[in-house]
Amino acid sequence: MRRALLLLVLVGAALPAAAASAASSESAGTFMTRILREEIHGQWGLQWSQLHPGHQRLITRAQYVQCSRAMETNFATGQEIFRVLDVRNEKIAVEGVPQRTSKRVTINFRQPGKTGLTYTVHAVSVGGRWTWILGGRFLTAVSHGQCLDGTPLRGGA
């Protein structure tokens, strides 16, 4: 449960979100489901490569992987079920993100035999492709040179 809650914070569930123009042939819901899958499978470097460029400037790939590894969000069993519940346009004002619109995507995630969790995450169109943004708590930690668990970021962002 702790890991799932950290996942929620990591990918921006607490942020206001917004609409974007169609970014690619992949829907925003499909894109954000893939980002969540990468998270729980420990594919943090791949996940970082799809992070909004403004947020990539705030945290390096190595630092992002360091923080994600410390939070132990790689708990996939291969039996997870994701269901996109809602996709809607919303306005945003997020540090490092010049776009003012995104898609707010609400996804239910569950593992067999466990209670499901619902996440609200945000996809932003950049150069015709979807990107994702970090959550507010994660951004605050990074601005203080830390991961969410309080450990210092190694190396410069």
Coordinates of N, CA, C and O in Angstrom, one line a residue, residues 2-14 39 59 63-64 66-73 132 134-153:
R2 N 2.0 1.3 0.8 CA 2.9 2.4 0.9 C 3.5 2.7 -0.5 O 3.5 3.8 -0.9
R3 N 3.9 1.6 -1.2 CA 4.5 1.8 -2.5 C 3.5 2.4 -3.5 O 3.8 3.2 -4.3
A4 N 2.2 1.9 -3.4 CA 1.2 2.4 -4.3 C 0.9 3.9 -4.0 O 0.7 4.7 -5.0
L5 N 0.9 4.3 -2.8 CA 0.7 5.7 -2.5 C 1.9 6.6 -3.0 O 1.7 7.7 -3.5
L6 N 3.1 6.0 -2.8 CA 4.3 6.8 -3.4 C 4.2 6.9 -4.9 O 4.5 7.9 -5.4
L7 N 3.7 5.9 -5.5 CA 3.5 5.9 -7.0 C 2.5 7.1 -7.3 O 2.8 7.8 -8.3
L8 N 1.5 7.2 -6.6 CA 0.5 8.3 -6.8 C 1.2 9.6 -6.7 O 1.0 10.5 -7.6
V9 N 2.0 9.8 -5.7 CA 2.7 11.1 -5.5 C 3.7 11.3 -6.6 O 3.9 12.4 -7.2
L10 N 4.4 10.3 -7.0 CA 5.5 10.4 -8.0 C 5.0 10.9 -9.3 O 5.6 11.7 -9.9
V11 N 3.9 10.4 -9.8 CA 3.4 10.7 -11.1 C 2.4 11.9 -11.2 O 1.8 12.1 -12.2
G12 N 2.2 12.5 -10.1 CA 1.5 13.8 -10.1 C 0.0 13.7 -9.8 O -0.8 14.6 -10.3
A13 N -0.4 12.8 -9.0 CA -1.9 12.7 -8.7 C -2.4 13.9 -7.9 O -3.6 14.2 -8.1
A14 N -1.6 14.6 -7.2 CA -2.0 15.8 -6.5 C -2.0 17.1 -7.2 O -2.4 18.1 -6.7
E39 N 6.5 2.2 -14.2 CA 6.9 2.5 -12.8 C 6.9 1.2 -12.0 O 7.9 0.9 -11.3
I59 N 15.6 17.1 -12.8 CA 16.2 15.9 -12.2 C 16.7 15.0 -13.4 O 16.1 14.8 -14.4
Q63 N 19.3 10.5 -11.2 CA 18.7 10.9 -9.9 C 17.2 10.3 -9.8 O 16.8 9.9 -8.8
Y64 N 16.5 10.4 -11.0 CA 15.2 9.8 -11.0 C 15.2 8.3 -10.6 O 14.4 7.9 -9.8
Q66 N 17.5 6.7 -9.0 CA 17.9 6.6 -7.6 C 16.7 6.8 -6.7 O 16.5 6.0 -5.8
C67 N 15.9 7.9 -6.9 CA 14.7 8.1 -6.1 C 13.7 7.0 -6.2 O 13.1 6.6 -5.2
S68 N 13.4 6.6 -7.4 CA 12.4 5.5 -7.6 C 12.9 4.2 -7.0 O 12.0 3.5 -6.3
R69 N 14.1 3.9 -7.1 CA 14.6 2.7 -6.5 C 14.5 2.7 -5.0 O 14.0 1.8 -4.3
A70 N 14.7 3.9 -4.4 CA 14.6 4.1 -2.9 C 13.2 3.9 -2.5 O 12.9 3.4 -1.4
M71 N 12.2 4.3 -3.3 CA 10.8 4.2 -3.0 C 10.2 2.8 -3.2 O 9.1 2.5 -2.8
E72 N 11.0 1.9 -3.9 CA 10.6 0.5 -4.1 C 9.2 0.5 -4.8 O 8.4 -0.3 -4.4
T73 N 9.1 1.2 -5.8 CA 7.8 1.2 -6.6 C 7.7 0.1 -7.6 O 6.8 0.0 -8.3
W132 N 4.7 13.2 -19.5 CA 4.1 13.2 -18.2 C 4.8 14.2 -17.3 O 5.9 14.6 -17.6
L134 N 5.8 15.4 -13.1 CA 6.0 15.0 -11.8 C 5.0 15.6 -10.8 O 4.5 16.7 -11.1
G135 N 4.7 15.0 -9.8 CA 3.7 15.5 -8.8 C 4.3 16.6 -7.9 O 5.5 16.8 -7.9
G136 N 3.5 17.4 -7.3 CA 3.8 18.5 -6.5 C 4.8 18.2 -5.4 O 5.8 18.9 -5.2
R137 N 4.6 17.1 -4.6 CA 5.4 16.8 -3.5 C 6.8 16.3 -4.1 O 7.8 16.7 -3.5
F138 N 6.8 15.7 -5.2 CA 8.1 15.3 -5.8 C 8.9 16.5 -6.2 O 10.1 16.6 -6.0
L139 N 8.2 17.4 -6.9 CA 8.9 18.7 -7.3 C 9.4 19.5 -6.1 O 10.5 20.0 -6.2
T140 N 8.7 19.5 -5.0 CA 9.2 20.2 -3.8 C 10.4 19.5 -3.3 O 11.4 20.2 -2.9
A141 N 10.4 18.2 -3.2 CA 11.6 17.5 -2.7 C 12.8 17.8 -3.6 O 13.9 18.1 -3.1
V142 N 12.6 17.7 -4.9 CA 13.7 17.9 -5.8 C 14.2 19.4 -5.7 O 15.5 19.6 -5.7
S143 N 13.4 20.3 -5.5 CA 13.8 21.7 -5.3 C 14.7 21.9 -4.0 O 15.4 22.8 -3.9
H144 N 14.5 20.9 -3.1 CA 15.3 20.9 -1.9 C 16.5 19.9 -2.0 O 17.1 19.6 -1.0
G145 N 16.8 19.4 -3.2 CA 17.9 18.5 -3.4 C 17.7 17.1 -2.8 O 18.6 16.4 -2.4
Q146 N 16.4 16.7 -2.7 CA 16.1 15.4 -2.1 C 15.1 14.6 -2.9 O 14.4 15.1 -3.8
C147 N 15.1 13.3 -2.6 CA 14.1 12.4 -3.1 C 12.9 12.5 -2.2 O 13.0 13.2 -1.1
L148 N 11.8 11.9 -2.5 CA 10.6 12.0 -1.7 C 10.8 11.4 -0.3 O 10.2 11.8 0.7
D149 N 11.7 10.4 -0.2 CA 12.0 9.8 1.1 C 13.0 10.6 1.9 O 13.3 10.2 3.0
G150 N 13.4 11.7 1.4 CA 14.3 12.6 2.2 C 15.8 12.4 1.9 O 16.6 13.1 2.4
T151 N 16.1 11.3 1.2 CA 17.5 11.1 0.9 C 18.0 12.1 -0.1 O 17.3 12.6 -1.0
P152 N 19.3 12.5 0.0 CA 19.8 13.6 -0.9 C 19.9 13.1 -2.3 O 20.3 11.9 -2.5
L153 N 19.7 13.9 -3.3 CA 19.9 13.6 -4.7 C 21.4 13.6 -4.9 O 22.1 14.5 -4.5

